Amino acid sequence: MTTVRITRKALTRSTLAALSGLLAGFASLAVAELVSAAVRPEASPVTAVGGAAIDRTPAGVKDWAIRNFGEDDKLVLQLGIVVTLALFALAVGLLALRYRRAGSVAVLVFGVVGMSAAVSRPDSTGLVDGLPSLLGSVVGAVLLYVLIGRLTGPHRTTGRERESERDIDPDDEPEHEAGWDRRGFVIAATAAAAASTAAGALGRTLNGRSGRNAVASREAVTLPAPASPARPIPAGARVRVRGISPFTTPNDTFYRVDTALVIPKVDADSWRLRIHGKGVRRDLEVTYRDLLERPLIEREITLTCVSNEVGGPYVGHARWIGVRLADLLREAGVKPPSRGGEADQIVSRSVDGMTLGTPVEDVMDGRDAMLAVGMNGEPLPFVHGFPVRMVVPGLYGYVSACKWIEDIELTTFDDYDPYWVKRKWAREAPIKTQSRIDTPKPFGRPEAGTVMVAGVAWAQHRGIEKVEIRVDDGPWRPAQLADQATTDTWRQWSYPWKATPGGHTLTVRATDRTGEVQTEKRTRTVPDGASGWHSVVVTVD
Ligand SMILES: Nc1nc2c(c(=O)[nH]1)N[C@H]1C(S)=C(S)[C@@H](COP(=O)(O)O)O[C@H]1N2
Ligand SMILES: [Mo]
């Protein structure tokens, strides 16, 4: 009898202790959020720990996350961190019920984890980045100590409480007389919850407003007319078939791939780019205004991510406007390796600490490699790298397309491995010849008769020569090619298919202008991009 009663009572207290842990965790994060608004949004513990987790994620897992969660991968990561923290918080609450001080120390330990993650981020501004986690965990630790104090006494219960306890437990034992401060607990817990919610909400709002200067600086930009405009896309480059990707991908649907949990908001007015390193005769420092005053080139360039699976969505086309990178490099006295230059690698660094390595030879071989300031007629959107990013036709994004760029260092491939290369991706990564069926969709049910099969093919900087379609195990037949806008763009194609009822597999392959046929050999995205043919299975009704 006694045992059962004690258990029930213990159970209530355990629940409340676990709840106290949860509240302490919530208060910690809320306070940290508020403090991060005074430091910088990236210094908040969930963002910092998330960033550290991304950096430590093996290439395979990162790819798995991109495959399964797509561009929601960051949201899933942050939710995962919050859920994990919540579970730990419950456990810490239970620990605190037995060992009051140890519980609070545990909260501080989490604070130290958050602090070290924040301080050691590549874009950390120093020890101040640890403040949000530090202050958050101190508040959480104190709160837990107070709440657990209400649960454990020693404390005299009021007559009314004693009576109500008697209602549940008629033959209460003396040890229960020194019950817990129910009212004190409820008051403290409610006040803490309310204050934390308010602090967290305020922090969120302030963080949301940070970067207003950057927003204003972007709104103030008027892109000058390019000295060298893009050749207009020929009308014949667009296939008029429903379901095909539009030739130009609108900015708001353009794919996004990066490691930034908080999108960097860079003020164009204070932005500077430094060009320095091996073989640089004169260090250059340019402002955004300097760039806009230079002769700008405008080019049609299709971007592709190395993480794009066969048939995947991480490829998009835009019209870019910017400064020819080779011109800036020449001004700095840089020579390509083929002309005796010392440096063979350009390492570009972004404000969020990302590093990308690009062959100097490629950038200086006459292709339209640029420091882009505009995308489809507007200043770069923040997610796509405002104020300035690099774009190099023919190379996967991770070896060329540095967003939020702030530093260009000339070095060698021997001397320095940038971010992704340290994580098992290839040093050099030209885009592989690929093709994709956009319509019909997988498992579509087209009607028998003529079905338009259509899609895109790309082999940037080489160009697409031929696209072929195979139905089931039949022969390869040439698709109708739309005009090639430039060799740096993808190319649309279509194929009128005489569809007969039943299940069918459609397969596509492209040949680039060097004569190379897209290989059937399936490879994973790691280390230098997926290969293989894209197939779509449909049932014709
Ligand atoms: N600063 C920064 N730049 C970056 C990245 C990044 O993670 N951080 N990702 C690169 C990769 S892998 C690709 S594919 C392109 C994607 O550019 P987008 O997001 O504008 O499409 O940006 C590149 N530039
Ligand atoms: Mo990428």
mmCIF file of C-alpha atoms in Angstrom, residues 7-212:
data_model
loop_
_atom_site.group_PDB
_atom_site.id
_atom_site.type_symbol
_atom_site.label_atom_id
_atom_site.label_comp_id
_atom_site.label_asym_id
_atom_site.label_seq_id
_atom_site.Cartn_x
_atom_site.Cartn_y
_atom_site.Cartn_z
ATOM 1 C CA THR A 7 5.226 5.849 -6.139
ATOM 2 C CA ARG A 8 2.210 7.824 -7.199
ATOM 3 C CA LYS A 9 3.392 10.846 -5.318
ATOM 4 C CA ALA A 10 6.908 10.414 -6.645
ATOM 5 C CA LEU A 11 5.452 10.159 -10.085
ATOM 6 C CA THR A 12 3.785 13.545 -9.839
ATOM 7 C CA ARG A 13 6.973 15.081 -8.589
ATOM 8 C CA SER A 14 9.023 13.380 -11.274
ATOM 9 C CA THR A 15 6.683 14.733 -13.908
ATOM 10 C CA LEU A 16 6.999 18.217 -12.491
ATOM 11 C CA ALA A 17 10.775 17.862 -12.250
ATOM 12 C CA ALA A 18 10.959 16.789 -15.890
ATOM 13 C CA LEU A 19 8.739 19.730 -16.745
ATOM 14 C CA SER A 20 11.113 21.984 -14.804
ATOM 15 C CA GLY A 21 13.961 20.695 -16.929
ATOM 16 C CA LEU A 22 11.992 21.461 -20.046
ATOM 17 C CA LEU A 23 11.191 24.953 -18.794
ATOM 18 C CA ALA A 24 14.833 25.558 -17.926
ATOM 19 C CA GLY A 25 15.799 24.482 -21.431
ATOM 20 C CA PHE A 26 13.159 26.710 -22.971
ATOM 21 C CA ALA A 27 14.251 29.671 -20.832
ATOM 22 C CA SER A 28 17.884 29.064 -21.822
ATOM 23 C CA LEU A 29 17.098 29.122 -25.522
ATOM 24 C CA ALA A 30 14.772 32.106 -25.190
ATOM 25 C CA VAL A 31 17.311 34.167 -23.283
ATOM 26 C CA ALA A 32 20.021 33.093 -25.732
ATOM 27 C CA GLU A 33 17.822 34.210 -28.625
ATOM 28 C CA LEU A 34 17.347 37.599 -26.997
ATOM 29 C CA VAL A 35 21.054 38.014 -26.281
ATOM 30 C CA SER A 36 21.957 36.896 -29.813
ATOM 31 C CA ALA A 37 19.970 39.854 -31.110
ATOM 32 C CA ALA A 38 22.546 42.056 -29.373
ATOM 33 C CA VAL A 39 25.489 39.989 -30.635
ATOM 34 C CA ARG A 40 24.477 38.537 -34.021
ATOM 35 C CA PRO A 41 21.735 36.093 -35.014
ATOM 36 C CA GLU A 42 24.281 33.420 -35.999
ATOM 37 C CA ALA A 43 25.522 33.278 -32.398
ATOM 38 C CA SER A 44 22.306 31.757 -31.070
ATOM 39 C CA PRO A 45 23.039 28.231 -29.798
ATOM 40 C CA VAL A 46 20.735 26.214 -32.094
ATOM 41 C CA THR A 47 22.171 27.984 -35.144
ATOM 42 C CA ALA A 48 25.745 27.611 -33.925
ATOM 43 C CA VAL A 49 25.373 23.941 -32.993
ATOM 44 C CA GLY A 50 23.512 23.336 -36.263
ATOM 45 C CA GLY A 51 26.317 24.973 -38.215
ATOM 46 C CA ALA A 52 28.914 22.893 -36.382
ATOM 47 C CA ALA A 53 26.841 19.777 -37.107
ATOM 48 C CA ILE A 54 26.669 20.618 -40.828
ATOM 49 C CA ASP A 55 30.447 21.048 -40.918
ATOM 50 C CA ARG A 56 30.913 17.635 -39.348
ATOM 51 C CA THR A 57 28.331 15.844 -41.478
ATOM 52 C CA PRO A 58 29.992 13.268 -43.759
ATOM 53 C CA ALA A 59 29.427 13.842 -47.477
ATOM 54 C CA GLY A 60 27.212 10.752 -47.738
ATOM 55 C CA VAL A 61 24.900 11.857 -44.932
ATOM 56 C CA LYS A 62 24.686 15.387 -46.309
ATOM 57 C CA ASP A 63 23.654 13.979 -49.654
ATOM 58 C CA TRP A 64 21.120 11.707 -48.016
ATOM 59 C CA ALA A 65 19.663 14.743 -46.227
ATOM 60 C CA ILE A 66 19.482 16.735 -49.461
ATOM 61 C CA ARG A 67 17.840 13.777 -51.220
ATOM 62 C CA ASN A 68 15.249 13.224 -48.535
ATOM 63 C CA PHE A 69 14.530 16.693 -47.262
ATOM 64 C CA GLY A 70 15.641 18.799 -50.224
ATOM 65 C CA GLU A 71 15.863 22.432 -49.331
ATOM 66 C CA ASP A 72 14.071 21.711 -46.028
ATOM 67 C CA ASP A 73 17.214 19.944 -44.813
ATOM 68 C CA LYS A 74 18.135 22.896 -42.614
ATOM 69 C CA LEU A 75 14.706 23.032 -41.026
ATOM 70 C CA VAL A 76 14.834 19.299 -40.301
ATOM 71 C CA LEU A 77 18.293 19.694 -38.759
ATOM 72 C CA GLN A 78 17.181 22.504 -36.474
ATOM 73 C CA LEU A 79 14.033 20.635 -35.445
ATOM 74 C CA GLY A 80 16.212 17.616 -34.698
ATOM 75 C CA ILE A 81 18.430 19.714 -32.445
ATOM 76 C CA VAL A 82 15.457 21.180 -30.590
ATOM 77 C CA VAL A 83 13.847 17.753 -30.071
ATOM 78 C CA THR A 84 17.146 16.299 -28.840
ATOM 79 C CA LEU A 85 17.563 19.226 -26.460
ATOM 80 C CA ALA A 86 14.018 18.739 -25.178
ATOM 81 C CA LEU A 87 14.725 15.077 -24.388
ATOM 82 C CA PHE A 88 17.926 16.004 -22.575
ATOM 83 C CA ALA A 89 16.062 18.752 -20.718
ATOM 84 C CA LEU A 90 13.506 16.250 -19.416
ATOM 85 C CA ALA A 91 16.338 14.004 -18.219
ATOM 86 C CA VAL A 92 18.166 16.922 -16.600
ATOM 87 C CA GLY A 93 14.973 17.805 -14.722
ATOM 88 C CA LEU A 94 14.778 14.276 -13.314
ATOM 89 C CA LEU A 95 18.458 14.384 -12.405
ATOM 90 C CA ALA A 96 17.912 17.673 -10.589
ATOM 91 C CA LEU A 97 15.146 16.172 -8.454
ATOM 92 C CA ARG A 98 17.740 13.823 -6.936
ATOM 93 C CA TYR A 99 20.798 16.034 -7.145
ATOM 94 C CA ARG A 100 19.645 19.606 -7.260
ATOM 95 C CA ARG A 101 23.040 21.151 -7.978
ATOM 96 C CA ALA A 102 24.022 18.543 -10.534
ATOM 97 C CA GLY A 103 20.924 19.410 -12.557
ATOM 98 C CA SER A 104 21.931 23.036 -12.772
ATOM 99 C CA VAL A 105 25.508 22.090 -13.582
ATOM 100 C CA ALA A 106 24.183 19.932 -16.436
ATOM 101 C CA VAL A 107 22.343 22.959 -17.852
ATOM 102 C CA LEU A 108 25.613 24.905 -17.695
ATOM 103 C CA VAL A 109 27.390 22.082 -19.503
ATOM 104 C CA PHE A 110 24.943 22.475 -22.388
ATOM 105 C CA GLY A 111 25.701 26.176 -22.268
ATOM 106 C CA VAL A 112 29.400 25.426 -22.664
ATOM 107 C CA VAL A 113 28.654 23.218 -25.690
ATOM 108 C CA GLY A 114 26.665 26.054 -27.285
ATOM 109 C CA MET A 115 29.391 28.560 -26.408
ATOM 110 C CA SER A 116 32.191 26.556 -27.914
ATOM 111 C CA ALA A 117 30.160 25.880 -31.062
ATOM 112 C CA ALA A 118 29.397 29.587 -31.452
ATOM 113 C CA VAL A 119 32.924 30.785 -30.728
ATOM 114 C CA SER A 120 34.564 28.246 -33.032
ATOM 115 C CA ARG A 121 32.354 28.905 -36.072
ATOM 116 C CA PRO A 122 34.492 30.058 -39.003
ATOM 117 C CA ASP A 123 32.621 33.367 -39.138
ATOM 118 C CA SER A 124 32.670 33.862 -35.358
ATOM 119 C CA THR A 125 33.326 37.415 -34.224
ATOM 120 C CA GLY A 126 35.159 36.194 -31.137
ATOM 121 C CA LEU A 127 34.297 35.413 -27.529
ATOM 122 C CA VAL A 128 31.181 37.602 -27.619
ATOM 123 C CA ASP A 129 29.606 34.931 -29.815
ATOM 124 C CA GLY A 130 29.606 32.727 -26.709
ATOM 125 C CA LEU A 131 27.501 35.206 -24.712
ATOM 126 C CA PRO A 132 24.042 34.029 -25.855
ATOM 127 C CA SER A 133 24.736 30.434 -24.777
ATOM 128 C CA LEU A 134 26.467 31.546 -21.589
ATOM 129 C CA LEU A 135 23.742 33.886 -20.356
ATOM 130 C CA GLY A 136 20.996 31.544 -21.546
ATOM 131 C CA SER A 137 22.398 28.594 -19.638
ATOM 132 C CA VAL A 138 22.994 30.636 -16.477
ATOM 133 C CA VAL A 139 19.357 31.718 -16.464
ATOM 134 C CA GLY A 140 18.280 28.138 -17.184
ATOM 135 C CA ALA A 141 20.469 26.757 -14.387
ATOM 136 C CA VAL A 142 19.154 29.233 -11.819
ATOM 137 C CA LEU A 143 15.573 28.626 -12.888
ATOM 138 C CA LEU A 144 15.967 24.876 -12.564
ATOM 139 C CA TYR A 145 17.487 25.321 -9.103
ATOM 140 C CA VAL A 146 14.549 27.471 -7.991
ATOM 141 C CA LEU A 147 11.881 25.203 -9.462
ATOM 142 C CA ILE A 148 13.392 22.040 -8.016
ATOM 143 C CA GLY A 149 13.583 23.854 -4.680
ATOM 144 C CA ARG A 150 9.795 24.247 -4.752
ATOM 145 C CA LEU A 151 9.465 20.518 -5.387
ATOM 146 C CA THR A 152 11.776 19.247 -2.696
ATOM 147 C CA GLY A 153 11.251 21.423 0.379
ATOM 148 C CA PRO A 154 12.051 21.513 3.312
ATOM 149 C CA HIS A 155 8.904 23.468 3.571
ATOM 150 C CA ARG A 156 5.758 23.750 5.623
ATOM 151 C CA THR A 157 2.546 23.049 3.833
ATOM 152 C CA THR A 158 -0.499 25.166 4.437
ATOM 153 C CA GLY A 159 -3.530 23.664 6.052
ATOM 154 C CA ARG A 160 -5.503 23.740 2.863
ATOM 155 C CA GLU A 161 -2.839 21.980 0.900
ATOM 156 C CA ARG A 162 -2.533 19.365 3.595
ATOM 157 C CA GLU A 163 -6.252 18.777 3.412
ATOM 158 C CA SER A 164 -6.313 18.505 -0.324
ATOM 159 C CA GLU A 165 -3.454 16.067 -0.183
ATOM 160 C CA ARG A 166 -5.445 14.133 2.356
ATOM 161 C CA ASP A 167 -8.251 13.982 -0.153
ATOM 162 C CA ILE A 168 -6.051 11.914 -2.391
ATOM 163 C CA ASP A 169 -4.071 10.284 0.358
ATOM 164 C CA PRO A 170 -6.297 9.839 3.421
ATOM 165 C CA ASP A 171 -3.720 8.088 5.548
ATOM 166 C CA ASP A 172 -0.790 10.281 4.689
ATOM 167 C CA GLU A 173 2.472 9.492 6.407
ATOM 168 C CA PRO A 174 4.498 12.000 8.409
ATOM 169 C CA GLU A 175 7.265 12.241 5.781
ATOM 170 C CA HIS A 176 4.712 13.618 3.399
ATOM 171 C CA GLU A 177 3.806 16.336 5.805
ATOM 172 C CA ALA A 178 6.868 18.199 4.654
ATOM 173 C CA GLY A 179 5.256 18.284 1.207
ATOM 174 C CA TRP A 180 6.254 20.578 -1.574
ATOM 175 C CA ASP A 181 5.439 24.157 -2.253
ATOM 176 C CA ARG A 182 2.785 23.602 -4.852
ATOM 177 C CA ARG A 183 1.722 27.202 -5.093
ATOM 178 C CA GLY A 184 5.312 28.441 -5.180
ATOM 179 C CA PHE A 185 6.077 25.994 -7.973
ATOM 180 C CA VAL A 186 3.082 26.961 -10.042
ATOM 181 C CA ILE A 187 3.824 30.662 -9.649
ATOM 182 C CA ALA A 188 7.530 30.301 -10.453
ATOM 183 C CA ALA A 189 6.899 27.993 -13.393
ATOM 184 C CA THR A 190 4.173 30.178 -14.877
ATOM 185 C CA ALA A 191 6.225 33.331 -14.476
ATOM 186 C CA ALA A 192 9.267 31.653 -16.026
ATOM 187 C CA ALA A 193 7.253 30.334 -18.960
ATOM 188 C CA ALA A 194 5.708 33.738 -19.611
ATOM 189 C CA ALA A 195 8.986 35.641 -19.275
ATOM 190 C CA SER A 196 10.786 33.152 -21.524
ATOM 191 C CA THR A 197 8.114 33.335 -24.188
ATOM 192 C CA ALA A 198 8.327 37.108 -24.146
ATOM 193 C CA ALA A 199 12.151 37.100 -24.251
ATOM 194 C CA GLY A 200 12.205 34.547 -27.057
ATOM 195 C CA ALA A 201 9.617 36.411 -29.101
ATOM 196 C CA LEU A 202 11.446 39.703 -28.623
ATOM 197 C CA GLY A 203 14.732 38.068 -29.624
ATOM 198 C CA ARG A 204 13.111 36.600 -32.724
ATOM 199 C CA THR A 205 11.680 39.949 -33.742
ATOM 200 C CA LEU A 206 14.966 41.785 -33.209
ATOM 201 C CA ASN A 207 16.899 39.097 -35.078
ATOM 202 C CA GLY A 208 14.392 39.317 -37.908
ATOM 203 C CA ARG A 209 15.105 43.017 -38.152
ATOM 204 C CA SER A 210 18.859 42.648 -38.133
ATOM 205 C CA GLY A 211 20.319 43.290 -41.508
ATOM 206 C CA ARG A 212 18.026 46.217 -42.223
#
